Amino acid sequence: IYIEGNEFYVFVIEKNRARKQKLEIGISSTTMYQVVSGCEVDDKLVKNPSSSLEAGGRIKIDTSK
C-alpha cells in the first residue's frame, strides 16, 4: 500500500502490466491497514513498487522463488 496525499493505492498486476488501484481503508495503525474495498483476495499485487513505476508500466515477474 502506498499513499498519495490522503488516498491509498496498490499496483495490481494484469497481463504483466501494473494497474494503479485506489483502496478504501478502514481501521489502520502505523504498520497495518484494513482494506475495505479496491482489491480482491486473489489479486496479484506489486510488492514494494519503485517510485518510478507508473500505471500501465510493464512488470517482470520473478518465478524463481
PDB file of N, CA and C in Angstrom:
ATOM      1  N   ILE A   1       0.855  -1.181   0.000  1.00  0.00           N
ATOM      2  CA  ILE A   1       0.000   0.000   0.000  1.00  0.00           C
ATOM      3  C   ILE A   1       0.893   1.233   0.000  1.00  0.00           C
ATOM      4  N   TYR A   2       0.573   2.168  -0.871  1.00  0.00           N
ATOM      5  CA  TYR A   2       1.271   3.442  -0.822  1.00  0.00           C
ATOM      6  C   TYR A   2       0.250   4.570  -0.789  1.00  0.00           C
ATOM      7  N   ILE A   3       0.698   5.717  -0.307  1.00  0.00           N
ATOM      8  CA  ILE A   3      -0.202   6.832  -0.046  1.00  0.00           C
ATOM      9  C   ILE A   3       0.204   8.018  -0.912  1.00  0.00           C
ATOM     10  N   GLU A   4      -0.784   8.646  -1.548  1.00  0.00           N
ATOM     11  CA  GLU A   4      -0.596   9.904  -2.269  1.00  0.00           C
ATOM     12  C   GLU A   4      -1.587  10.889  -1.672  1.00  0.00           C
ATOM     13  N   GLY A   5      -1.084  11.869  -0.949  1.00  0.00           N
ATOM     14  CA  GLY A   5      -1.978  12.796  -0.255  1.00  0.00           C
ATOM     15  C   GLY A   5      -2.763  12.049   0.792  1.00  0.00           C
ATOM     16  N   ASN A   6      -4.086  12.048   0.661  1.00  0.00           N
ATOM     17  CA  ASN A   6      -4.954  11.318   1.592  1.00  0.00           C
ATOM     18  C   ASN A   6      -5.544  10.060   0.963  1.00  0.00           C
ATOM     19  N   GLU A   7      -5.018   9.648  -0.189  1.00  0.00           N
ATOM     20  CA  GLU A   7      -5.538   8.494  -0.920  1.00  0.00           C
ATOM     21  C   GLU A   7      -4.586   7.304  -0.791  1.00  0.00           C
ATOM     22  N   PHE A   8      -5.135   6.097  -0.751  1.00  0.00           N
ATOM     23  CA  PHE A   8      -4.371   4.860  -0.613  1.00  0.00           C
ATOM     24  C   PHE A   8      -4.482   4.060  -1.904  1.00  0.00           C
ATOM     25  N   TYR A   9      -3.351   3.482  -2.360  1.00  0.00           N
ATOM     26  CA  TYR A   9      -3.308   2.756  -3.623  1.00  0.00           C
ATOM     27  C   TYR A   9      -2.448   1.508  -3.513  1.00  0.00           C
ATOM     28  N   VAL A  10      -2.668   0.591  -4.460  1.00  0.00           N
ATOM     29  CA  VAL A  10      -1.771  -0.531  -4.722  1.00  0.00           C
ATOM     30  C   VAL A  10      -1.626  -0.627  -6.238  1.00  0.00           C
ATOM     31  N   PHE A  11      -0.606  -1.355  -6.683  1.00  0.00           N
ATOM     32  CA  PHE A  11      -0.491  -1.705  -8.090  1.00  0.00           C
ATOM     33  C   PHE A  11      -0.899  -3.163  -8.223  1.00  0.00           C
ATOM     34  N   VAL A  12      -1.925  -3.410  -9.026  1.00  0.00           N
ATOM     35  CA  VAL A  12      -2.397  -4.762  -9.310  1.00  0.00           C
ATOM     36  C   VAL A  12      -1.761  -5.187 -10.632  1.00  0.00           C
ATOM     37  N   ILE A  13      -1.264  -6.428 -10.702  1.00  0.00           N
ATOM     38  CA  ILE A  13      -0.640  -6.941 -11.914  1.00  0.00           C
ATOM     39  C   ILE A  13      -1.697  -7.601 -12.785  1.00  0.00           C
ATOM     40  N   GLU A  14      -1.827  -7.106 -14.027  1.00  0.00           N
ATOM     41  CA  GLU A  14      -2.740  -7.685 -15.013  1.00  0.00           C
ATOM     42  C   GLU A  14      -2.007  -7.771 -16.338  1.00  0.00           C
ATOM     43  N   LYS A  15      -1.863  -8.976 -16.875  1.00  0.00           N
ATOM     44  CA  LYS A  15      -1.196  -9.191 -18.164  1.00  0.00           C
ATOM     45  C   LYS A  15       0.183  -8.529 -18.200  1.00  0.00           C
ATOM     46  N   ASN A  16       0.953  -8.731 -17.117  1.00  0.00           N
ATOM     47  CA  ASN A  16       2.317  -8.205 -16.966  1.00  0.00           C
ATOM     48  C   ASN A  16       2.393  -6.686 -17.030  1.00  0.00           C
ATOM     49  N   ARG A  17       1.328  -6.032 -16.653  1.00  0.00           N
ATOM     50  CA  ARG A  17       1.289  -4.572 -16.560  1.00  0.00           C
ATOM     51  C   ARG A  17       0.759  -4.179 -15.187  1.00  0.00           C
ATOM     52  N   ALA A  18       1.176  -3.004 -14.725  1.00  0.00           N
ATOM     53  CA  ALA A  18       0.741  -2.501 -13.426  1.00  0.00           C
ATOM     54  C   ALA A  18      -0.501  -1.627 -13.594  1.00  0.00           C
ATOM     55  N   ARG A  19      -1.543  -1.972 -12.864  1.00  0.00           N
ATOM     56  CA  ARG A  19      -2.749  -1.143 -12.849  1.00  0.00           C
ATOM     57  C   ARG A  19      -2.850  -0.493 -11.477  1.00  0.00           C
ATOM     58  N   LYS A  20      -2.882   0.829 -11.449  1.00  0.00           N
ATOM     59  CA  LYS A  20      -2.995   1.558 -10.190  1.00  0.00           C
ATOM     60  C   LYS A  20      -4.433   1.456  -9.696  1.00  0.00           C
ATOM     61  N   GLN A  21      -4.590   0.984  -8.459  1.00  0.00           N
ATOM     62  CA  GLN A  21      -5.925   0.752  -7.916  1.00  0.00           C
ATOM     63  C   GLN A  21      -6.103   1.497  -6.603  1.00  0.00           C
ATOM     64  N   LYS A  22      -7.096   2.354  -6.547  1.00  0.00           N
ATOM     65  CA  LYS A  22      -7.407   3.091  -5.322  1.00  0.00           C
ATOM     66  C   LYS A  22      -8.083   2.153  -4.321  1.00  0.00           C
ATOM     67  N   LEU A  23      -7.733   2.310  -3.053  1.00  0.00           N
ATOM     68  CA  LEU A  23      -8.291   1.485  -1.982  1.00  0.00           C
ATOM     69  C   LEU A  23      -9.146   2.320  -1.048  1.00  0.00           C
ATOM     70  N   GLU A  24     -10.126   1.666  -0.451  1.00  0.00           N
ATOM     71  CA  GLU A  24     -10.851   2.251   0.666  1.00  0.00           C
ATOM     72  C   GLU A  24     -10.323   1.567   1.919  1.00  0.00           C
ATOM     73  N   ILE A  25      -9.820   2.368   2.843  1.00  0.00           N
ATOM     74  CA  ILE A  25      -9.175   1.854   4.055  1.00  0.00           C
ATOM     75  C   ILE A  25     -10.112   2.030   5.248  1.00  0.00           C
ATOM     76  N   GLY A  26     -10.172   1.001   6.087  1.00  0.00           N
ATOM     77  CA  GLY A  26     -10.950   1.064   7.325  1.00  0.00           C
ATOM     78  C   GLY A  26     -10.023   1.372   8.488  1.00  0.00           C
ATOM     79  N   ILE A  27      -9.956   0.467   9.425  1.00  0.00           N
ATOM     80  CA  ILE A  27      -9.104   0.617  10.609  1.00  0.00           C
ATOM     81  C   ILE A  27      -7.646   0.538  10.183  1.00  0.00           C
ATOM     82  N   SER A  28      -6.789   1.387  10.779  1.00  0.00           N
ATOM     83  CA  SER A  28      -5.367   1.344  10.438  1.00  0.00           C
ATOM     84  C   SER A  28      -4.521   1.693  11.647  1.00  0.00           C
ATOM     85  N   SER A  29      -3.259   1.274  11.545  1.00  0.00           N
ATOM     86  CA  SER A  29      -2.247   1.646  12.533  1.00  0.00           C
ATOM     87  C   SER A  29      -1.047   2.146  11.735  1.00  0.00           C
ATOM     88  N   THR A  30       0.077   2.298  12.365  1.00  0.00           N
ATOM     89  CA  THR A  30       1.261   2.771  11.637  1.00  0.00           C
ATOM     90  C   THR A  30       1.825   1.715  10.693  1.00  0.00           C
ATOM     91  N   THR A  31       1.478   0.444  10.891  1.00  0.00           N
ATOM     92  CA  THR A  31       2.033  -0.627  10.058  1.00  0.00           C
ATOM     93  C   THR A  31       0.995  -1.535   9.413  1.00  0.00           C
ATOM     94  N   MET A  32      -0.280  -1.379   9.765  1.00  0.00           N
ATOM     95  CA  MET A  32      -1.308  -2.279   9.236  1.00  0.00           C
ATOM     96  C   MET A  32      -2.524  -1.475   8.782  1.00  0.00           C
ATOM     97  N   TYR A  33      -3.159  -1.969   7.686  1.00  0.00           N
ATOM     98  CA  TYR A  33      -4.345  -1.317   7.142  1.00  0.00           C
ATOM     99  C   TYR A  33      -5.425  -2.346   6.868  1.00  0.00           C
ATOM    100  N   GLN A  34      -6.648  -2.017   7.173  1.00  0.00           N
ATOM    101  CA  GLN A  34      -7.795  -2.841   6.806  1.00  0.00           C
ATOM    102  C   GLN A  34      -8.287  -2.342   5.449  1.00  0.00           C
ATOM    103  N   VAL A  35      -8.209  -3.198   4.424  1.00  0.00           N
ATOM    104  CA  VAL A  35      -8.689  -2.828   3.099  1.00  0.00           C
ATOM    105  C   VAL A  35     -10.169  -3.179   3.027  1.00  0.00           C
ATOM    106  N   VAL A  36     -11.014  -2.166   2.914  1.00  0.00           N
ATOM    107  CA  VAL A  36     -12.460  -2.349   2.861  1.00  0.00           C
ATOM    108  C   VAL A  36     -12.889  -2.657   1.426  1.00  0.00           C
ATOM    109  N   SER A  37     -12.298  -1.966   0.452  1.00  0.00           N
ATOM    110  CA  SER A  37     -12.601  -2.248  -0.950  1.00  0.00           C
ATOM    111  C   SER A  37     -11.469  -1.730  -1.825  1.00  0.00           C
ATOM    112  N   GLY A  38     -11.434  -2.242  -3.053  1.00  0.00           N
ATOM    113  CA  GLY A  38     -10.434  -1.784  -4.015  1.00  0.00           C
ATOM    114  C   GLY A  38      -9.591  -2.901  -4.577  1.00  0.00           C
ATOM    115  N   CYS A  39      -9.489  -4.017  -3.878  1.00  0.00           N
ATOM    116  CA  CYS A  39      -8.783  -5.180  -4.426  1.00  0.00           C
ATOM    117  C   CYS A  39      -9.418  -6.453  -3.868  1.00  0.00           C
ATOM    118  N   GLU A  40      -9.175  -7.532  -4.579  1.00  0.00           N
ATOM    119  CA  GLU A  40      -9.755  -8.821  -4.216  1.00  0.00           C
ATOM    120  C   GLU A  40      -8.680  -9.738  -3.642  1.00  0.00           C
ATOM    121  N   VAL A  41      -9.094 -10.785  -2.954  1.00  0.00           N
ATOM    122  CA  VAL A  41      -8.181 -11.719  -2.300  1.00  0.00           C
ATOM    123  C   VAL A  41      -7.197 -12.328  -3.295  1.00  0.00           C
ATOM    124  N   ASP A  42      -7.639 -12.654  -4.503  1.00  0.00           N
ATOM    125  CA  ASP A  42      -6.760 -13.325  -5.463  1.00  0.00           C
ATOM    126  C   ASP A  42      -6.000 -12.367  -6.386  1.00  0.00           C
ATOM    127  N   ASP A  43      -6.091 -11.043  -6.172  1.00  0.00           N
ATOM    128  CA  ASP A  43      -5.312 -10.094  -6.972  1.00  0.00           C
ATOM    129  C   ASP A  43      -3.825 -10.286  -6.714  1.00  0.00           C
ATOM    130  N   LYS A  44      -3.034 -10.154  -7.754  1.00  0.00           N
ATOM    131  CA  LYS A  44      -1.578 -10.180  -7.624  1.00  0.00           C
ATOM    132  C   LYS A  44      -1.112  -8.737  -7.521  1.00  0.00           C
ATOM    133  N   LEU A  45      -0.432  -8.417  -6.424  1.00  0.00           N
ATOM    134  CA  LEU A  45      -0.009  -7.047  -6.153  1.00  0.00           C
ATOM    135  C   LEU A  45       1.496  -6.903  -6.293  1.00  0.00           C
ATOM    136  N   VAL A  46       1.936  -5.703  -6.661  1.00  0.00           N
ATOM    137  CA  VAL A  46       3.363  -5.398  -6.715  1.00  0.00           C
ATOM    138  C   VAL A  46       3.824  -5.118  -5.297  1.00  0.00           C
ATOM    139  N   LYS A  47       4.810  -5.891  -4.845  1.00  0.00           N
ATOM    140  CA  LYS A  47       5.361  -5.714  -3.507  1.00  0.00           C
ATOM    141  C   LYS A  47       6.490  -4.679  -3.580  1.00  0.00           C
ATOM    142  N   ASN A  48       6.433  -3.670  -2.749  1.00  0.00           N
ATOM    143  CA  ASN A  48       7.445  -2.615  -2.692  1.00  0.00           C
ATOM    144  C   ASN A  48       7.721  -2.004  -4.074  1.00  0.00           C
ATOM    145  N   PRO A  49       6.713  -1.381  -4.696  1.00  0.00           N
ATOM    146  CA  PRO A  49       6.944  -0.796  -6.022  1.00  0.00           C
ATOM    147  C   PRO A  49       7.958   0.347  -5.954  1.00  0.00           C
ATOM    148  N   SER A  50       8.776   0.464  -6.994  1.00  0.00           N
ATOM    149  CA  SER A  50       9.738   1.565  -7.042  1.00  0.00           C
ATOM    150  C   SER A  50       8.987   2.859  -7.308  1.00  0.00           C
ATOM    151  N   SER A  51       9.594   3.959  -6.955  1.00  0.00           N
ATOM    152  CA  SER A  51       8.950   5.260  -7.156  1.00  0.00           C
ATOM    153  C   SER A  51       8.802   5.594  -8.635  1.00  0.00           C
ATOM    154  N   SER A  52       9.526   4.890  -9.501  1.00  0.00           N
ATOM    155  CA  SER A  52       9.430   5.157 -10.935  1.00  0.00           C
ATOM    156  C   SER A  52       8.329   4.345 -11.629  1.00  0.00           C
ATOM    157  N   LEU A  53       7.699   3.398 -10.914  1.00  0.00           N
ATOM    158  CA  LEU A  53       6.640   2.597 -11.511  1.00  0.00           C
ATOM    159  C   LEU A  53       5.412   3.464 -11.755  1.00  0.00           C
ATOM    160  N   GLU A  54       4.867   3.378 -12.970  1.00  0.00           N
ATOM    161  CA  GLU A  54       3.677   4.133 -13.322  1.00  0.00           C
ATOM    162  C   GLU A  54       2.580   3.177 -13.760  1.00  0.00           C
ATOM    163  N   ALA A  55       1.336   3.632 -13.693  1.00  0.00           N
ATOM    164  CA  ALA A  55       0.206   2.836 -14.158  1.00  0.00           C
ATOM    165  C   ALA A  55       0.433   2.465 -15.613  1.00  0.00           C
ATOM    166  N   GLY A  56       0.228   1.207 -15.941  1.00  0.00           N
ATOM    167  CA  GLY A  56       0.445   0.713 -17.294  1.00  0.00           C
ATOM    168  C   GLY A  56       1.852   0.232 -17.545  1.00  0.00           C
ATOM    169  N   GLY A  57       2.748   0.439 -16.581  1.00  0.00           N
ATOM    170  CA  GLY A  57       4.140   0.013 -16.729  1.00  0.00           C
ATOM    171  C   GLY A  57       4.257  -1.495 -16.779  1.00  0.00           C
ATOM    172  N   ARG A  58       5.230  -1.984 -17.548  1.00  0.00           N
ATOM    173  CA  ARG A  58       5.445  -3.430 -17.657  1.00  0.00           C
ATOM    174  C   ARG A  58       6.055  -3.957 -16.373  1.00  0.00           C
ATOM    175  N   ILE A  59       5.657  -5.168 -15.994  1.00  0.00           N
ATOM    176  CA  ILE A  59       6.123  -5.833 -14.788  1.00  0.00           C
ATOM    177  C   ILE A  59       6.825  -7.129 -15.190  1.00  0.00           C
ATOM    178  N   LYS A  60       8.011  -7.349 -14.651  1.00  0.00           N
ATOM    179  CA  LYS A  60       8.696  -8.622 -14.834  1.00  0.00           C
ATOM    180  C   LYS A  60       8.479  -9.435 -13.562  1.00  0.00           C
ATOM    181  N   ILE A  61       7.890 -10.604 -13.715  1.00  0.00           N
ATOM    182  CA  ILE A  61       7.559 -11.446 -12.569  1.00  0.00           C
ATOM    183  C   ILE A  61       8.678 -12.454 -12.333  1.00  0.00           C
ATOM    184  N   ASP A  62       9.220 -12.458 -11.128  1.00  0.00           N
ATOM    185  CA  ASP A  62      10.280 -13.386 -10.735  1.00  0.00           C
ATOM    186  C   ASP A  62       9.640 -14.671 -10.229  1.00  0.00           C
ATOM    187  N   THR A  63       9.774 -15.743 -11.002  1.00  0.00           N
ATOM    188  CA  THR A  63       9.181 -17.020 -10.617  1.00  0.00           C
ATOM    189  C   THR A  63      10.202 -17.981 -10.009  1.00  0.00           C
ATOM    190  N   SER A  64      11.400 -17.479  -9.694  1.00  0.00           N
ATOM    191  CA  SER A  64      12.455 -18.344  -9.174  1.00  0.00           C
ATOM    192  C   SER A  64      12.272 -18.688  -7.705  1.00  0.00           C
ATOM    193  N   LYS A  65      11.374 -18.057  -7.012  1.00  0.00           N
ATOM    194  CA  LYS A  65      11.202 -18.300  -5.574  1.00  0.00           C
ATOM    195  C   LYS A  65      10.123 -19.295  -5.313  1.00  0.00           C
TER     196      LYS A  65
END
